[in-house]
mmCIF file of C-alpha atoms and ligand atoms in Angstrom:
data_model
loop_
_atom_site.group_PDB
_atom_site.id
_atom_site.type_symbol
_atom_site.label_atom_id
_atom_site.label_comp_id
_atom_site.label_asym_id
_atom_site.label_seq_id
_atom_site.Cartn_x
_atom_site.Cartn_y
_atom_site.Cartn_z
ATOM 1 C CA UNK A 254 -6.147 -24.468 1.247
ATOM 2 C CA UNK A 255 -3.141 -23.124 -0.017
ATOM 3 C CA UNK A 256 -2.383 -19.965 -1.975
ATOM 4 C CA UNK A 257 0.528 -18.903 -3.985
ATOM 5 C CA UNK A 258 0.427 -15.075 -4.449
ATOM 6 C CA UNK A 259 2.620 -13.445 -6.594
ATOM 7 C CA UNK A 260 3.302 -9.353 -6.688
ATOM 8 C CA UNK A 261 5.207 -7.494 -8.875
ATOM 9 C CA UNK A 262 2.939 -4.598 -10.163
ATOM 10 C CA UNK A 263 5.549 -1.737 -9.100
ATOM 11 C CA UNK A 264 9.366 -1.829 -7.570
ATOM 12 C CA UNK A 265 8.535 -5.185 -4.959
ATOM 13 C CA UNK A 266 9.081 -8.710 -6.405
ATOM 14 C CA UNK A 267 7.211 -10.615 -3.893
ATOM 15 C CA UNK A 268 5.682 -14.110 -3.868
ATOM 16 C CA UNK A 269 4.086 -15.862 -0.781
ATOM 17 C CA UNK A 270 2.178 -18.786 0.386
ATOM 18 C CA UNK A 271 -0.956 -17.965 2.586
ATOM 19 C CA UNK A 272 -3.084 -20.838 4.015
ATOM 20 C CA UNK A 273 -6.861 -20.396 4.410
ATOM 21 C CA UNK A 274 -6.315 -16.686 3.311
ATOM 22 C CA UNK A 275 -5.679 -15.824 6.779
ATOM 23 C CA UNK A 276 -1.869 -17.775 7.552
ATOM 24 C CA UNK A 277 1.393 -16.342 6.320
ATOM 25 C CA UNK A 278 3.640 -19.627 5.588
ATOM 26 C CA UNK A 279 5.856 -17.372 3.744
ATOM 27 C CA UNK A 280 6.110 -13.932 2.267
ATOM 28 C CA UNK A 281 9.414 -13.429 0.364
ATOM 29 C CA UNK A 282 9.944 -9.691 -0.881
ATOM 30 C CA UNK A 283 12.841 -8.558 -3.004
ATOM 31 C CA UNK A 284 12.913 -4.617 -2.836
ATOM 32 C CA UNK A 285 14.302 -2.838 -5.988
ATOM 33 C CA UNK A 286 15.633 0.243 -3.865
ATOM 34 C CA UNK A 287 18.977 -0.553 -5.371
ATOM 35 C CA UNK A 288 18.242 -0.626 -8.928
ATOM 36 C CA UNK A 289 16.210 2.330 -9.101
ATOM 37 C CA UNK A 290 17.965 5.015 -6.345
ATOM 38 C CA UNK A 291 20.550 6.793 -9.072
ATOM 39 C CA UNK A 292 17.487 7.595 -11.161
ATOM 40 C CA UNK A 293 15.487 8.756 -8.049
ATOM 41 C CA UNK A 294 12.600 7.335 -8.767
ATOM 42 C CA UNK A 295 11.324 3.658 -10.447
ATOM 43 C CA UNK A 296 12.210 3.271 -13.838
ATOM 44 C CA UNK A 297 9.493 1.224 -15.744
ATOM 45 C CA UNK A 298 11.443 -0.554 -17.927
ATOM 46 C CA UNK A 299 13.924 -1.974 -15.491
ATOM 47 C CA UNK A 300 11.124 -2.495 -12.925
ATOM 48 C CA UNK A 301 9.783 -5.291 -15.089
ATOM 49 C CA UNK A 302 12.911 -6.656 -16.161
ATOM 50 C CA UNK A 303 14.393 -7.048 -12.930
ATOM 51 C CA UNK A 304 10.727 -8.915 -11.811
ATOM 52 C CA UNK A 305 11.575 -11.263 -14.615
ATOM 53 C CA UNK A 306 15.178 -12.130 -13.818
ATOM 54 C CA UNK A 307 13.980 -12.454 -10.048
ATOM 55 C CA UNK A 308 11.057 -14.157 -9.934
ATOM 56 C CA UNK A 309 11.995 -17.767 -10.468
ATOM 57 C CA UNK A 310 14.598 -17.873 -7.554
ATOM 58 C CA UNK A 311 12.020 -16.216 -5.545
ATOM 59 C CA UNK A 312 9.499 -18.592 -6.349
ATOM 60 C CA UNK A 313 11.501 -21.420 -5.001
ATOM 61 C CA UNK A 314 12.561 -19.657 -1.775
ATOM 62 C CA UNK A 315 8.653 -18.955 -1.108
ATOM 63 C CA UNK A 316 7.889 -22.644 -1.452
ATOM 64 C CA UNK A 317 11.002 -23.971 0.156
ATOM 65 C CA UNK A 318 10.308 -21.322 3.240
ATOM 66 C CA UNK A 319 6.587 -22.765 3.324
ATOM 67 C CA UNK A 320 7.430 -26.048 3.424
ATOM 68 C CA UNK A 321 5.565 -27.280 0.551
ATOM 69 C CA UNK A 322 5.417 -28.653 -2.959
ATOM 70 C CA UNK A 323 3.955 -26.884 -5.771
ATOM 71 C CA UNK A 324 1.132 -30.054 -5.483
ATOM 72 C CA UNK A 325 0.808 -28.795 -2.267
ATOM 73 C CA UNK A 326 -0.815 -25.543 -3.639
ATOM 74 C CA UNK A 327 -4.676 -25.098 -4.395
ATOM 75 C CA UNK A 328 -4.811 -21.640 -5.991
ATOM 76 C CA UNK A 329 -2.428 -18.939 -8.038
ATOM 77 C CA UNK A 330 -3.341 -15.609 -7.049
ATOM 78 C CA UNK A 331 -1.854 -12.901 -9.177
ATOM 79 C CA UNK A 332 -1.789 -9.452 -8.836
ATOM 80 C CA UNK A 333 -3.667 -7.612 -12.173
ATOM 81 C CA UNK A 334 -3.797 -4.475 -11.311
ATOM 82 C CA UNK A 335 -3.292 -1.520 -10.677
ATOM 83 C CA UNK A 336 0.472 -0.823 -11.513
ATOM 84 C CA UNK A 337 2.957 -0.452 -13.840
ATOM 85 C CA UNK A 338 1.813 -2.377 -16.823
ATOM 86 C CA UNK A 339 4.992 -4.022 -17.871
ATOM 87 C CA UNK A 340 5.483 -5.310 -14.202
ATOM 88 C CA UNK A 341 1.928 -6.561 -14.197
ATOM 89 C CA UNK A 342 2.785 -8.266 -17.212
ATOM 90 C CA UNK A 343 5.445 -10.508 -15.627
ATOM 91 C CA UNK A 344 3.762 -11.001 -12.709
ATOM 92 C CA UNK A 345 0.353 -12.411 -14.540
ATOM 93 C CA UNK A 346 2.518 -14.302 -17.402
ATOM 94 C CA UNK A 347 4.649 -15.873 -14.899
ATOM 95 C CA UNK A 348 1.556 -17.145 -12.846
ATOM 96 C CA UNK A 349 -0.473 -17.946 -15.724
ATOM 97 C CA UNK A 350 2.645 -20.266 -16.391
ATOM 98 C CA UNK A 351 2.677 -21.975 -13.246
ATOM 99 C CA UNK A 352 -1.162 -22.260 -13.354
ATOM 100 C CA UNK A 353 -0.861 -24.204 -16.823
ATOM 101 C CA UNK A 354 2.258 -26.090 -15.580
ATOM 102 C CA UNK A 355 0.343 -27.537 -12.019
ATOM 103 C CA UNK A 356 -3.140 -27.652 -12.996
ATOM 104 C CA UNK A 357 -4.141 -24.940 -10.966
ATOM 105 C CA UNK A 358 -6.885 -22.678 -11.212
ATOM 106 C CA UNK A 359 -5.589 -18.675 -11.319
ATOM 107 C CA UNK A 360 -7.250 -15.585 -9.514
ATOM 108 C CA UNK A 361 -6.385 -12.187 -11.111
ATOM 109 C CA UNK A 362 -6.266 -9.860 -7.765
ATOM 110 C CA UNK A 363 -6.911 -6.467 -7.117
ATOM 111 C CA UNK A 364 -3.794 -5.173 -5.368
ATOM 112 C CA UNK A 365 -5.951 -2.325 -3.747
ATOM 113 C CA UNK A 366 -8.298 -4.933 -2.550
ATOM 114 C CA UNK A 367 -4.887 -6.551 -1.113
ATOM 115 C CA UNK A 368 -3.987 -3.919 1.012
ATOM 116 C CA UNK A 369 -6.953 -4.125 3.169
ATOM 117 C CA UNK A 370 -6.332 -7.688 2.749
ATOM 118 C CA UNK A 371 -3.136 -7.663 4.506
ATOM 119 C CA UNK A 372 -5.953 -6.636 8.011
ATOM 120 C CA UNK A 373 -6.835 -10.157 7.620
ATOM 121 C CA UNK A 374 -3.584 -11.537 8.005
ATOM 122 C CA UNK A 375 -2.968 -9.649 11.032
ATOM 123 C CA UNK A 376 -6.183 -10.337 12.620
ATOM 124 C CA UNK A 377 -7.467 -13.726 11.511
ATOM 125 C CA UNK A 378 -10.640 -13.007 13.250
ATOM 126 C CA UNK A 379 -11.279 -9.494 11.538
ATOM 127 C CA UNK A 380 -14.469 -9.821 9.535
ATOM 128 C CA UNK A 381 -16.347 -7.341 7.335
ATOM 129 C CA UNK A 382 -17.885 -4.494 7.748
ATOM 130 C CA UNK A 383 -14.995 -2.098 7.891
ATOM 131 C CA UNK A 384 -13.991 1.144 7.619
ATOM 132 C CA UNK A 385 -10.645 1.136 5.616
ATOM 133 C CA UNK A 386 -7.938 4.027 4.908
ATOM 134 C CA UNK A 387 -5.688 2.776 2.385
ATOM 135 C CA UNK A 388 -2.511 5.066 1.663
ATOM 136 C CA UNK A 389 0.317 4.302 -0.935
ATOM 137 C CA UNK A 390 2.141 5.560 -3.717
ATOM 138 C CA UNK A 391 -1.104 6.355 -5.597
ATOM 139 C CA UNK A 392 -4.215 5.979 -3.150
ATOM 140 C CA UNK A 393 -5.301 7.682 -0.512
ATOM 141 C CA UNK A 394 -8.886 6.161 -0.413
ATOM 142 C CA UNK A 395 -11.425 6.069 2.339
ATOM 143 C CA UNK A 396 -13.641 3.095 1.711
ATOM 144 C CA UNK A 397 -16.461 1.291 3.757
ATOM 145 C CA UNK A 398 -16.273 -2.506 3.130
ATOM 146 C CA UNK A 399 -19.874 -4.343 4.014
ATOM 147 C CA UNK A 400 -18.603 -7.343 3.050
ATOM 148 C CA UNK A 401 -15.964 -9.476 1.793
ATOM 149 C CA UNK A 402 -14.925 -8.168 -1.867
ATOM 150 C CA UNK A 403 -17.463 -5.110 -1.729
ATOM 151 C CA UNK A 404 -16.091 -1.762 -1.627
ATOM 152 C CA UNK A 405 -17.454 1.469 -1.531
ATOM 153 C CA UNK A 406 -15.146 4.412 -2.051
ATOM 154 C CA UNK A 407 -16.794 7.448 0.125
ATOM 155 C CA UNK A 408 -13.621 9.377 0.074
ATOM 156 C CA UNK A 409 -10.587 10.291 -2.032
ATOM 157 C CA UNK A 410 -7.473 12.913 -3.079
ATOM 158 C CA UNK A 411 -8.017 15.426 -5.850
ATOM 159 C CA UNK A 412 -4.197 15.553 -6.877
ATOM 160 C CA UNK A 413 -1.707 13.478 -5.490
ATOM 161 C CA UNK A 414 -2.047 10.327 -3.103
ATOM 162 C CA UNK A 415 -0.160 11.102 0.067
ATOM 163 C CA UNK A 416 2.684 8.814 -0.217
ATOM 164 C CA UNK A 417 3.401 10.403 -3.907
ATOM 165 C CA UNK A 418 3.209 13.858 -1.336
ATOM 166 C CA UNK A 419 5.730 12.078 1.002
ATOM 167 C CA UNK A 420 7.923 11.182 -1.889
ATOM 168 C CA UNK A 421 8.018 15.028 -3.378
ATOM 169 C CA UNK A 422 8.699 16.518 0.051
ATOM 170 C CA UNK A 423 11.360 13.917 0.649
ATOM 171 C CA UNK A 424 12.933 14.964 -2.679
ATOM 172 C CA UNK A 425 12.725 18.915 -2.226
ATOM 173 C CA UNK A 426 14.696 18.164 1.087
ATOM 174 C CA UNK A 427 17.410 16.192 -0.181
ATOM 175 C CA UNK A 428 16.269 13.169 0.507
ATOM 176 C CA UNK A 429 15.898 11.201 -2.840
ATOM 177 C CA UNK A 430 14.398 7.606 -3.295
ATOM 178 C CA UNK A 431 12.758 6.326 -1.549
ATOM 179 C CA UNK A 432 11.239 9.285 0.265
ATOM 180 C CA UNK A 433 8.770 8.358 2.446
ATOM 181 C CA UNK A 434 10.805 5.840 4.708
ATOM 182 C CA UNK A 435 13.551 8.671 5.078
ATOM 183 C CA UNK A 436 10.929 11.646 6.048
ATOM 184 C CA UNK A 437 9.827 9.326 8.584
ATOM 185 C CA UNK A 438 13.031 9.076 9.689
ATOM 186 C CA UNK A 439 14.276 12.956 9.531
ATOM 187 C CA UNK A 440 10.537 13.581 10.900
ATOM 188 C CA UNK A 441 11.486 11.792 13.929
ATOM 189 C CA UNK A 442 14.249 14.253 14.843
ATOM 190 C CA UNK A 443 12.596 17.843 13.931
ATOM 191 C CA UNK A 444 9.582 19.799 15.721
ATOM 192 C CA UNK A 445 6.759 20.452 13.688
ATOM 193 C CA UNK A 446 6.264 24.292 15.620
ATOM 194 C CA UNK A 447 9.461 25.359 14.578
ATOM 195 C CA UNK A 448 8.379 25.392 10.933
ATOM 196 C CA UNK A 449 4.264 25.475 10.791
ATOM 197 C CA UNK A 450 2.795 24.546 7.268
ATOM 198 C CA UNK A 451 -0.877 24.883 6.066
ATOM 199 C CA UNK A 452 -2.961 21.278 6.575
ATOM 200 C CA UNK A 453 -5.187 20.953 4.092
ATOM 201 C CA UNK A 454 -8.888 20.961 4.835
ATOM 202 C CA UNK A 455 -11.178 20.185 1.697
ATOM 203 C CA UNK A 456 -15.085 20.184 2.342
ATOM 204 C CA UNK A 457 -16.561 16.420 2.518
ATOM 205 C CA UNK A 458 -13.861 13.483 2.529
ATOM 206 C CA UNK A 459 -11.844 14.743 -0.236
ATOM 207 C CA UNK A 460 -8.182 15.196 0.246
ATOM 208 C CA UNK A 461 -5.801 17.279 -1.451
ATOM 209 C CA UNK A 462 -1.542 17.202 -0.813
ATOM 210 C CA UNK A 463 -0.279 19.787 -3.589
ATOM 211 C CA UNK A 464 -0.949 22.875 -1.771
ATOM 212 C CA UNK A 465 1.232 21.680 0.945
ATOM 213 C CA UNK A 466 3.681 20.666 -1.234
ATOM 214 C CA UNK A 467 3.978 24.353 -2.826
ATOM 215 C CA UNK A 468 4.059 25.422 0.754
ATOM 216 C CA UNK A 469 6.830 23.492 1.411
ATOM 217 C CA UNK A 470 8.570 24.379 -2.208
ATOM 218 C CA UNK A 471 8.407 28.540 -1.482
ATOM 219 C CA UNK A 472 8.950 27.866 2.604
ATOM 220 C CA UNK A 473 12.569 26.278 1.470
ATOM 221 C CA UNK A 474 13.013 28.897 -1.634
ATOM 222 C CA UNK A 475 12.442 31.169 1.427
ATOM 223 C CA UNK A 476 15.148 29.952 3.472
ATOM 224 C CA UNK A 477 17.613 29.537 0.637
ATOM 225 C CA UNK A 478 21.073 28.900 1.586
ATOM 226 C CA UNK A 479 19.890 29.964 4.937
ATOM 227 C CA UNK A 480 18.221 26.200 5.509
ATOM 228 C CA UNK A 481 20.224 24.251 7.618
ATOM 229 C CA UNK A 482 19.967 20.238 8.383
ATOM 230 C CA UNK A 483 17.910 21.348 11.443
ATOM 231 C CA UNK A 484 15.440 23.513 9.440
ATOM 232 C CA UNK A 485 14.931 21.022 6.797
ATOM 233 C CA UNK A 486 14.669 18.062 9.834
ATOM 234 C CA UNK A 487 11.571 20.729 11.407
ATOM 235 C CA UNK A 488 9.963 20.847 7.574
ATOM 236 C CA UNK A 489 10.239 17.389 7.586
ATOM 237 C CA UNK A 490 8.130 17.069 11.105
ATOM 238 C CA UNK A 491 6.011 19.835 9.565
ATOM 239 C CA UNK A 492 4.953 18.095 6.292
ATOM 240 C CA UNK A 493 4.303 15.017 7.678
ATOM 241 C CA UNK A 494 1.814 16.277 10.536
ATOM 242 C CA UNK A 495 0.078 18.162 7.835
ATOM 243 C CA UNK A 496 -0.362 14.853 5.674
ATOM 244 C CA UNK A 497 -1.025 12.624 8.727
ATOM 245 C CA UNK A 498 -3.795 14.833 10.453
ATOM 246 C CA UNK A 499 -5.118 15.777 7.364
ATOM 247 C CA UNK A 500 -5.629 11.972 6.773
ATOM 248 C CA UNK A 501 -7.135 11.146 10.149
ATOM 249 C CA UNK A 502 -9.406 14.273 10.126
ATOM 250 C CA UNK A 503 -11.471 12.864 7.295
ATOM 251 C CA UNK A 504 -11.286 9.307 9.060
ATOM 252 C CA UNK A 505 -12.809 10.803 12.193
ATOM 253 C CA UNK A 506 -15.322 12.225 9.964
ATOM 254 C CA UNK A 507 -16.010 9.165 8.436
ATOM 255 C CA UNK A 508 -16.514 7.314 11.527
ATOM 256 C CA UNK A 509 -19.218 9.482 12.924
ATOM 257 C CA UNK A 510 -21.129 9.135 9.544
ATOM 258 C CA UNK A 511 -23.781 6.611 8.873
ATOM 259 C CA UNK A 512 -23.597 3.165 10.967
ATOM 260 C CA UNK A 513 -20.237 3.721 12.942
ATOM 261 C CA UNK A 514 -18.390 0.535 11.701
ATOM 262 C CA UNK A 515 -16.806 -1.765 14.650
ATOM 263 C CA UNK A 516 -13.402 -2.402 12.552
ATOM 264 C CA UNK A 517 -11.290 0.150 11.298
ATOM 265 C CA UNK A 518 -8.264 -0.376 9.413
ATOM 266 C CA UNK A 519 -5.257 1.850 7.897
ATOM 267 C CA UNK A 520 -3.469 0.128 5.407
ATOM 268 C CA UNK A 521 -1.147 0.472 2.299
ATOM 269 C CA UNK A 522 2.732 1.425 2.194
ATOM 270 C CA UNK A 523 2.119 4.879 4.231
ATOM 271 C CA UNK A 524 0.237 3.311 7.166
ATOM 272 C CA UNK A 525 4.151 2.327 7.902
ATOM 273 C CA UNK A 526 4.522 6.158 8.672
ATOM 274 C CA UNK A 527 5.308 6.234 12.616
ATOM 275 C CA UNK A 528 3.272 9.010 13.569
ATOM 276 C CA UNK A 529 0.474 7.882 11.443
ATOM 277 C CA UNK A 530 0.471 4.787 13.519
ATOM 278 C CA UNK A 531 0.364 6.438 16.295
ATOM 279 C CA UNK A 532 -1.919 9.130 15.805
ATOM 280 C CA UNK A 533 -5.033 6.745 14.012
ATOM 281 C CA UNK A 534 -4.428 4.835 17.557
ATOM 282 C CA UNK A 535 -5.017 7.859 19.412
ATOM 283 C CA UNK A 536 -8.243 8.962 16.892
ATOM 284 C CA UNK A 537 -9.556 5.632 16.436
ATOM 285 C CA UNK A 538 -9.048 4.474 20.361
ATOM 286 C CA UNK A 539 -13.184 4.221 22.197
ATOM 287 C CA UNK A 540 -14.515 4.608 18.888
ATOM 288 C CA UNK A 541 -13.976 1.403 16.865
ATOM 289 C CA UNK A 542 -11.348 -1.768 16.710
ATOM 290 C CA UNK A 543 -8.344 -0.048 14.720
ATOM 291 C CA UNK A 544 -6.547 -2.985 12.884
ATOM 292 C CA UNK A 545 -2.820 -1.712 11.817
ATOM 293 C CA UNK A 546 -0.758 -4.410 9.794
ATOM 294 C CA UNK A 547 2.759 -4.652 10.587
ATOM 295 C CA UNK A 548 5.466 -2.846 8.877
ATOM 296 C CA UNK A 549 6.277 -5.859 5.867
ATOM 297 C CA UNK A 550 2.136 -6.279 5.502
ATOM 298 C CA UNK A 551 1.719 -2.065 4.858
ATOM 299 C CA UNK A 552 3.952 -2.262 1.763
ATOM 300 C CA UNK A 553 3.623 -4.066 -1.157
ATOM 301 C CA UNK A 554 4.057 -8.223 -0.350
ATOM 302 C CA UNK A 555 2.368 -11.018 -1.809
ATOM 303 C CA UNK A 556 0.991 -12.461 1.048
ATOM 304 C CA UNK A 557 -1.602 -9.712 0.896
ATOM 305 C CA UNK A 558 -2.279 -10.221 -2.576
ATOM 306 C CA UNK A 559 -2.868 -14.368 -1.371
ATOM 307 C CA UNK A 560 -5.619 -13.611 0.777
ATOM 308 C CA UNK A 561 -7.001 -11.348 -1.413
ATOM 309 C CA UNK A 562 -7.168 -14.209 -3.489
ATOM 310 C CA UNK A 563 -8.220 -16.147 -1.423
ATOM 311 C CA UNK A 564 -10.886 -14.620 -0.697
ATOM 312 C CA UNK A 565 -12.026 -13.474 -4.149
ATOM 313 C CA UNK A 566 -11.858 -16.632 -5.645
ATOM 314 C CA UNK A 567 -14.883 -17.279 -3.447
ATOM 315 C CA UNK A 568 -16.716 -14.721 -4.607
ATOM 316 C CA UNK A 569 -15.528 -14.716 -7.960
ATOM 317 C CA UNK A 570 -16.212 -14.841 -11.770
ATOM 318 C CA UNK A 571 -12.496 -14.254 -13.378
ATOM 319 C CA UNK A 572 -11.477 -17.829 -12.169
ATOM 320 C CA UNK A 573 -9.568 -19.487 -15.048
ATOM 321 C CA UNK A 574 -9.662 -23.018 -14.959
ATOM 322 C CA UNK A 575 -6.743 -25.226 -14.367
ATOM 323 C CA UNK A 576 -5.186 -25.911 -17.450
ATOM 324 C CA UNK A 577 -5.577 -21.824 -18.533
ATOM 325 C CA UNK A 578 -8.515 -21.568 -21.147
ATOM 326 C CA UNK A 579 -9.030 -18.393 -21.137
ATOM 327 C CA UNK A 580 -6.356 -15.922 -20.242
ATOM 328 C CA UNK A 581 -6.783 -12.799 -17.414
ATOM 329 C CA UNK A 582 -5.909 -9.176 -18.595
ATOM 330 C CA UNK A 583 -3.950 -6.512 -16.270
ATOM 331 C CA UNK A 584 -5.773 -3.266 -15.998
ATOM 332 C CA UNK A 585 -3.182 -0.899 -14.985
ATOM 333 C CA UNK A 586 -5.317 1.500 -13.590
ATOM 334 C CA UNK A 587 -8.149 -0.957 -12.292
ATOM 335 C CA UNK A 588 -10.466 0.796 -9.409
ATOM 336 C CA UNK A 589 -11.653 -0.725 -6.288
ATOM 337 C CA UNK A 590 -14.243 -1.962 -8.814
HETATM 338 O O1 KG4 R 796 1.634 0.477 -0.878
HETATM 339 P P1 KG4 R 796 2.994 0.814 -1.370
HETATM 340 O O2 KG4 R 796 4.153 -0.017 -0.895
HETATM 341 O O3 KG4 R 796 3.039 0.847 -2.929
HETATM 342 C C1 KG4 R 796 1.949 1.283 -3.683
HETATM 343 O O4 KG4 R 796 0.987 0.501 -3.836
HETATM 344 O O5 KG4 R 796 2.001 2.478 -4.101
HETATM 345 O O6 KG4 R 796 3.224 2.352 -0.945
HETATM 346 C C2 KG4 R 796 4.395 3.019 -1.286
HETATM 347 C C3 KG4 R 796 4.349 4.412 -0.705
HETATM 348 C C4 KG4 R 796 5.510 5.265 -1.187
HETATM 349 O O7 KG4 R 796 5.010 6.511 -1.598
HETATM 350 C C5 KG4 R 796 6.359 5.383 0.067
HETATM 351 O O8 KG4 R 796 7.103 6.580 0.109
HETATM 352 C C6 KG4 R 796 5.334 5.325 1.160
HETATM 353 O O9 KG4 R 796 4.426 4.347 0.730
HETATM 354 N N1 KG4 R 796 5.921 4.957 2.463
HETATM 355 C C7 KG4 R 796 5.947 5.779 3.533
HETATM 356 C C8 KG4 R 796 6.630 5.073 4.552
HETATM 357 N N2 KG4 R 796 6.968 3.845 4.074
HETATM 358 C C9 KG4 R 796 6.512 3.798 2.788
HETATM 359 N N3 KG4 R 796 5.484 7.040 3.693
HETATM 360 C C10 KG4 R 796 5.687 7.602 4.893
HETATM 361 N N4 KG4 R 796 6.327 7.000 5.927
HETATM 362 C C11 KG4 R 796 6.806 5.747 5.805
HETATM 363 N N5 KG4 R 796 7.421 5.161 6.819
HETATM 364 ZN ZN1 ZN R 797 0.650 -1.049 -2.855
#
């Protein structure tokens, strides 16, 4: 069983082809980094434009890189949301098309659901139950999954999702778009002593980032002129072992609650942070089976969003028959549902 996934509900155009929801054949990812730095942040507008003008020739080098035919492929599975509506748009109009044009039947996919989805490509044993952490741009969600497309959300952020946090800090010290990928970086040569910041500790599994990040704000009004490129690399250490252990602390909580799950996974564009990585290893290690996708499977691909739909399609009731009689609907800001 093939599966063509396509992803383009922020700043990645990405299509792939997954076999059995559990192969990568291909997983072709176009980053708009270069389109959107000037304006230090994604712009909406040319987001979904530049998905448009892409997507065809990335199409072809997904199928070409697979090896196969576009007979060759059983299902379209189509990210629906949540995102950026205009990108969603292209993304489910240009799949819709190709559904129509092969015959195919179409899955509308949850791209949250993808991101623990991407676990299964990494370990094509790994089975539900699970305990997931899934961190991106907007998420920070602590969910038990008892089975395969049923989530339960048992923890979440009040204010922003930590790789928004990342993104903030990264801009307060200089470091524009995108942010996370270059505090990781700056992280790596600072010590976190030299500039101690508050980590956030909210009753229950709740998380919160903004205090932190108006730590960080006076802590550099503070320094003023005074900051130097060492300072800012020790803030940078600082902010991200406030986020990261933050982020584990409620994990560890979670996995001594209720029916300690064998699988854990840590997913979504921040689980790409190094000392995340290294630190859920550390938390997780005795407890539980952590499951970590690599780098190009933490941020936003379409091979993710193929098993996903995969593996919903199964399950599921938004199926559209080949041919396309009845048309799916992004939900920009769609829950786990
Ligand atoms: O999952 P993702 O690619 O897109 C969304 O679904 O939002 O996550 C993007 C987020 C951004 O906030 C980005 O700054 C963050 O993931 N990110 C990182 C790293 N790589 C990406 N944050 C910290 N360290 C990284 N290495
Ligand atoms: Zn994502």
């Amino acid at each position: 069983m093939l599966t063509l996934g396509i992803e383009t509900s922020c700043d990645e155009t990405s299509v792939a082809v997954v076999a059995d929801g559990r192969r990568v054949l291909s997983n072709v990812i176009h980053s708009q980094v270069d389109l959107h730095k000037e304006f230090g942040g994604v712009v909406p507008e040319l987001a979904a434009r530049d998905h448009l003008e892409r997507l065809p020739h990335i199409l072809e080098l997904a199928l070409e890189g697979a090896g196969a035919r576009p007979a060759d492929i059983d299902r379209v599975a189509v990210t629906r949301g949540p995102g950026l509506a205009g990108c969603l748009l292209v993304g489910l109009g240009v799949g819709e098309g190709l559904s129509a044009a092969w015959s195919k039947p179409i899955t509308g996919v949850n791209h949250l659901w993808g991101h623990i989805y991407a676990a299964m490509l990494t370990r094509p044993d790994l089975e539900p139950p699970l305990l997931g952490l899934v961190v991106s741009g907007a998420h920070s969600d602590l969910v038990r999954m008892p089975a395969h497309g049923r989530f339960e959300v048992i923890g979440r952020t009040r204010d922003d999702a930590a790789g928004e946090a990342f993104d903030k800090a990264a801009r307060m010290l200089g470091l524009g778009y995108p942010g996370g990928p270059a505090l990781d970086r700056l992280a790596r040569t600072g010590d976190a002593r030299r500039q101690p910041l508050p980590r956030p500790s909210l009753p229950g599994l709740e998380y919160s980032f903004s205090g932190l990040k108006t730590a960080l704000l006076y802590r550099l009004r503070d320094l003023g002129e005074k900051a130097g490129p060492q300072d800012r690399a020790d803030l940078a250490a600082s902010f991200e072992q406030s986020v990261v252990e933050s982020l584990l602390e409620k994990l560890d909580q979670a996995l001594d609650e209720g029916d300690r799950p064998a699988e854990v996974v840590v997913c979504g564009g921040v689980a790409a942070n190094t000392l995340l990585r290294r630190r859920a290893a550390e938390v997780v290690a005795g407890r539980a089976r952590l499951t970590l996708p690599p780098l190009d499977l933490c941020t936003d691909n379409a091979a993710m969003i193929a098993a996903a739909g995969f593996f919903s399609a199964q399950l599921e009731t938004s199926d559209v028959p080949a041919g396309g009689m009845r048309s799916l609907q992004v939900d920009p800001s769609l829950g786990w549902g």
